Short mmCIF file of C-alpha atoms in Angstrom, two decimals:
data_model
loop_
_atom_site.label_atom_id
_atom_site.label_comp_id
_atom_site.label_asym_id
_atom_site.label_seq_id
_atom_site.Cartn_x
_atom_site.Cartn_y
_atom_site.Cartn_z
CA ALA F 1211 12.35 -17.91 4.12
CA GLN F 1212 11.31 -14.51 5.31
CA THR F 1213 8.60 -12.37 3.75
CA VAL F 1214 7.74 -8.72 4.30
CA THR F 1215 4.34 -7.30 3.46
CA GLN F 1216 3.40 -3.66 3.09
CA SER F 1217 -0.32 -3.58 2.51
CA GLN F 1218 -0.59 0.12 1.64
CA PRO F 1219 0.78 0.85 -1.84
CA GLU F 1220 0.06 4.57 -1.47
CA MET F 1221 -0.79 6.98 1.31
CA SER F 1222 -1.11 10.70 1.67
CA VAL F 1223 -1.03 13.06 4.61
CA GLN F 1224 -1.32 16.77 5.19
CA GLU F 1225 1.75 18.68 6.21
CA ALA F 1226 2.22 18.79 9.99
CA GLU F 1227 -0.06 15.82 10.60
CA THR F 1228 0.85 12.31 11.69
CA VAL F 1229 0.80 9.23 9.51
CA THR F 1230 1.43 5.55 10.17
CA LEU F 1231 2.77 3.10 7.60
CA SER F 1232 2.10 -0.58 8.12
CA CYS F 1233 4.45 -3.53 7.78
CA THR F 1234 4.04 -7.17 8.68
CA TYR F 1235 6.57 -9.92 8.28
CA ASP F 1236 6.83 -13.65 8.54
CA THR F 1237 9.82 -15.49 9.95
CA SER F 1238 10.72 -18.47 12.07
CA GLU F 1239 13.72 -16.64 13.51
CA SER F 1240 13.58 -15.47 17.10
CA ASN F 1241 16.13 -12.74 16.75
CA TYR F 1242 16.45 -10.38 13.85
CA TYR F 1243 16.56 -6.75 12.75
CA LEU F 1244 13.87 -4.65 11.14
CA PHE F 1245 14.42 -1.50 9.14
CA TRP F 1246 12.55 1.30 7.48
CA TYR F 1247 14.25 2.78 4.44
CA LYS F 1248 13.18 5.96 2.64
CA GLN F 1249 13.64 6.50 -1.08
CA PRO F 1250 12.86 10.09 -2.13
CA PRO F 1251 12.11 10.96 -5.75
CA SER F 1252 15.86 11.49 -6.32
CA ARG F 1253 16.17 7.72 -5.78
CA GLN F 1254 18.91 7.58 -3.14
CA MET F 1255 17.65 5.22 -0.46
CA ILE F 1256 18.52 6.08 3.13
CA LEU F 1257 17.95 4.34 6.42
CA VAL F 1258 15.26 5.93 8.57
CA ILE F 1259 15.15 3.72 11.62
CA ARG F 1260 16.23 0.32 12.87
CA GLN F 1261 14.80 -2.05 15.49
CA GLU F 1262 16.46 -5.06 17.05
CA ALA F 1263 13.93 -7.77 17.82
CA TYR F 1264 15.35 -8.62 21.23
CA LYS F 1265 14.81 -5.03 22.38
CA GLN F 1266 11.31 -4.44 23.65
CA GLN F 1267 11.61 -0.67 23.56
CA ASN F 1268 10.39 0.87 20.34
CA ALA F 1269 13.05 2.73 18.36
CA THR F 1270 12.73 6.48 17.88
CA GLU F 1271 14.61 8.88 15.64
CA ASN F 1272 13.37 12.45 15.95
CA ARG F 1273 9.96 12.57 14.22
CA PHE F 1274 10.10 8.90 13.27
CA SER F 1275 9.10 6.12 15.62
CA VAL F 1276 8.07 2.51 15.31
CA ASN F 1277 5.46 0.32 16.91
CA PHE F 1278 7.09 -3.09 17.11
CA GLN F 1279 4.74 -5.92 18.02
CA LYS F 1280 6.86 -9.08 17.98
CA ALA F 1281 4.07 -11.55 18.68
CA ALA F 1282 1.96 -10.08 15.92
CA LYS F 1283 4.99 -9.73 13.64
CA SER F 1284 4.10 -6.15 12.99
CA PHE F 1285 6.46 -3.21 12.54
CA SER F 1286 4.72 0.06 11.73
CA LEU F 1287 6.37 3.44 11.17
CA LYS F 1288 4.88 6.61 12.58
CA ILE F 1289 5.88 9.95 11.14
CA SER F 1290 4.93 12.91 13.29
CA ASP F 1291 4.69 16.52 12.12
CA SER F 1292 4.95 15.43 8.48
CA GLN F 1293 7.04 17.61 6.23
CA LEU F 1294 7.06 18.02 2.46
CA GLY F 1295 10.50 16.43 2.39
CA ASP F 1296 9.03 13.23 3.81
CA THR F 1297 7.43 12.54 0.43
CA ALA F 1298 9.05 9.29 -0.69
CA MET F 1299 8.74 5.56 -1.08
CA TYR F 1300 9.12 3.83 2.27
CA PHE F 1301 10.40 0.28 2.41
CA CYS F 1302 10.19 -2.05 5.35
CA ALA F 1303 13.00 -4.61 5.49
CA PHE F 1304 14.05 -7.64 7.52
CA MET F 1305 17.47 -9.08 8.28
CA LYS F 1306 18.42 -12.16 10.27
CA HIS F 1307 20.49 -11.56 13.37
CA ARG F 1308 24.22 -11.73 12.90
CA ASN F 1309 24.38 -14.82 15.12
CA SER F 1310 21.80 -16.69 13.06
CA GLY F 1311 24.30 -18.03 10.58
CA GLY F 1312 23.62 -18.55 6.91
CA SER F 1313 22.96 -15.47 4.82
CA ASN F 1314 22.62 -13.17 7.79
CA TYR F 1315 23.40 -10.08 5.73
CA LYS F 1316 20.45 -10.31 3.35
CA LEU F 1317 17.85 -7.60 3.49
CA THR F 1318 14.36 -8.80 2.57
CA PHE F 1319 12.27 -5.85 1.43
CA GLY F 1320 8.58 -5.21 1.15
CA LYS F 1321 7.11 -3.70 -2.01
CA GLY F 1322 7.03 -0.25 -0.49
CA THR F 1323 4.50 2.45 0.35
CA LEU F 1324 4.48 5.69 -1.60
CA LEU F 1325 3.84 8.50 0.87
CA THR F 1326 2.84 11.92 -0.38
CA VAL F 1327 2.83 14.87 1.99
CA ASN F 1328 0.48 17.57 0.81
CA PRO F 1329 0.92 21.27 1.61
CA GLU S 795 24.57 12.43 -1.70
CA THR S 796 25.85 9.55 0.38
CA GLY S 797 29.31 8.07 0.00
CA VAL S 798 28.16 5.67 -2.72
CA THR S 799 28.21 6.86 -6.32
CA GLN S 800 26.96 5.14 -9.44
CA THR S 801 27.56 5.83 -13.11
CA PRO S 802 25.92 6.25 -15.45
CA ARG S 803 22.67 7.46 -13.92
CA HIS S 804 20.73 6.55 -17.03
CA LEU S 805 21.49 3.96 -19.72
CA VAL S 806 19.61 2.91 -22.81
CA MET S 807 20.91 -0.12 -24.64
CA GLY S 808 19.89 -2.57 -27.30
CA MET S 809 19.67 -6.26 -26.69
CA THR S 810 22.92 -6.93 -28.53
CA ASN S 811 24.97 -4.26 -26.75
CA LYS S 812 27.55 -4.71 -24.04
CA LYS S 813 27.71 -2.11 -21.31
CA SER S 814 28.91 -1.81 -17.73
CA LEU S 815 27.55 -0.17 -14.61
CA LYS S 816 30.00 1.24 -12.12
CA CYS S 817 29.69 1.72 -8.39
CA GLU S 818 32.20 3.35 -6.06
CA GLN S 819 32.03 3.74 -2.31
CA HIS S 820 34.08 6.23 -0.32
CA LEU S 821 33.13 4.91 3.10
CA GLY S 822 35.88 2.39 3.72
CA HIS S 823 33.38 -0.46 3.69
CA ASN S 824 34.25 -4.07 3.00
CA ALA S 825 30.98 -5.37 1.58
CA MET S 826 29.19 -4.30 -1.59
CA TYR S 827 25.88 -5.31 -3.13
CA TRP S 828 23.94 -5.12 -6.38
CA TYR S 829 20.15 -4.89 -6.24
CA LYS S 830 17.52 -4.78 -8.96
CA GLN S 831 14.50 -2.56 -8.37
CA SER S 832 11.52 -3.12 -10.66
CA ALA S 833 8.22 -1.33 -10.47
CA LYS S 834 5.76 -2.78 -7.95
CA LYS S 835 8.21 -5.47 -6.83
CA PRO S 836 10.44 -5.71 -3.77
CA LEU S 837 14.11 -4.99 -4.23
CA GLU S 838 15.89 -8.09 -5.41
CA LEU S 839 19.38 -8.85 -4.18
CA MET S 840 21.56 -9.90 -7.09
CA PHE S 841 25.16 -10.18 -5.90
CA VAL S 842 27.14 -9.68 -2.72
CA TYR S 843 30.87 -9.18 -2.37
CA SER S 844 32.89 -9.23 0.81
CA LEU S 845 36.53 -8.19 0.64
CA GLU S 846 36.38 -8.55 -3.14
CA GLU S 847 35.12 -12.13 -2.92
CA ARG S 848 31.68 -12.98 -4.24
CA VAL S 849 29.61 -14.55 -1.48
CA GLU S 850 26.19 -14.47 -3.06
CA ASN S 851 24.81 -15.01 -6.53
CA ASN S 852 21.08 -14.92 -6.13
CA SER S 853 20.20 -17.03 -9.17
CA VAL S 854 21.02 -14.18 -11.51
CA PRO S 855 21.21 -14.97 -15.26
CA SER S 856 24.68 -15.12 -16.73
CA ARG S 857 23.99 -12.09 -18.93
CA PHE S 858 24.76 -10.14 -15.74
CA SER S 859 28.40 -10.44 -14.73
CA PRO S 860 29.73 -8.70 -11.62
CA GLU S 861 33.28 -7.67 -10.96
CA CYS S 862 34.86 -6.35 -7.77
CA PRO S 863 38.49 -5.37 -8.40
CA ASN S 864 38.87 -3.86 -4.92
CA SER S 865 36.73 -3.11 -1.91
CA SER S 866 35.85 0.37 -3.19
CA HIS S 867 34.66 -0.51 -6.67
CA LEU S 868 31.96 -2.76 -8.03
CA PHE S 869 30.96 -3.28 -11.64
CA LEU S 870 28.04 -4.97 -13.30
CA HIS S 871 28.79 -6.02 -16.86
CA LEU S 872 25.77 -6.39 -19.10
CA HIS S 873 25.46 -8.29 -22.36
CA THR S 874 22.59 -9.56 -24.51
CA LEU S 875 20.00 -8.25 -22.09
CA GLN S 876 16.25 -8.64 -22.47
CA PRO S 877 13.59 -5.91 -22.26
CA GLU S 878 12.43 -7.37 -18.93
CA ASP S 879 15.84 -6.48 -17.51
CA SER S 880 14.86 -2.81 -17.66
CA ALA S 881 14.91 -1.57 -14.08
CA LEU S 882 16.72 0.61 -11.57
CA TYR S 883 19.96 -1.05 -10.51
CA LEU S 884 21.11 -0.05 -7.05
CA CYS S 885 24.51 -0.51 -5.53
CA ALA S 886 25.01 -0.56 -1.77
CA SER S 887 27.83 -1.02 0.68
CA SER S 888 28.12 -1.90 4.35
CA GLN S 889 30.90 -1.99 6.88
CA GLU S 890 31.03 -5.77 6.85
CA LEU S 891 28.72 -8.69 6.24
CA GLY S 892 26.28 -9.20 9.06
CA LEU S 893 28.85 -9.56 11.81
CA ALA S 894 29.60 -5.93 12.36
CA VAL S 895 27.95 -3.80 14.98
CA ARG S 896 26.69 -1.50 12.31
CA LEU S 897 24.49 -3.25 9.77
CA GLU S 898 23.36 -0.30 7.76
CA GLN S 899 23.60 -0.60 4.03
CA PHE S 900 24.34 2.66 2.27
CA PHE S 901 22.79 2.93 -1.17
CA GLY S 902 23.85 4.72 -4.30
CA PRO S 903 21.42 6.73 -6.43
CA GLY S 904 21.02 3.91 -8.95
CA THR S 905 21.31 3.47 -12.69
CA ARG S 906 18.04 3.58 -14.62
CA LEU S 907 18.49 0.94 -17.32
CA THR S 908 16.25 0.65 -20.36
CA VAL S 909 16.70 -2.26 -22.72
CA LEU S 910 15.16 -1.79 -26.13
#
């Protein structure tokens, strides 16, 4: 079974600064997907960024980027130029690769990190 | 708002009541999911439907009964719940189960359930 650990229950950052959220995971799979989801106070969860484990290049989406360290099983999210609208719960999640068989559609989530961006 | 809607947004019920949560997706997806989100716990997958067929029941008590009449609608029927069932219940949909190029699950805003 897979597990996802987010060791920082809460973090805060000043507007316009950079912040990094940590995520580690445990799996015996060699190929898989990793995700960061954002859940603002309005509660609608949205996908921020996705990484495929067989791709060595770190994913980037505008101000959001990841540092994927496969050997260390680490998948951190960096938010640059933080904005007030980035205030939210951030969830790291794991999914087995579609060719892995079994329940390869299940998302395993961490407990989340509450990020507050201060003006 | 994404293409996944949930009603009601808030629900308070007694332990002897029967109620239903509704989810509707306007994205043309074939897979739908129910999750339970409790404070300080990871999201828990409850049920998964693919093309209206249930493919996952993640050891959920029988007081929760899902129904998927078509690929756009998903219900969660509730009866004789316990106070510990109070949580945010999230619905999600995806293009297909795991085999599609796009794996993103789109979430609804959730129903905040309080069981008295």
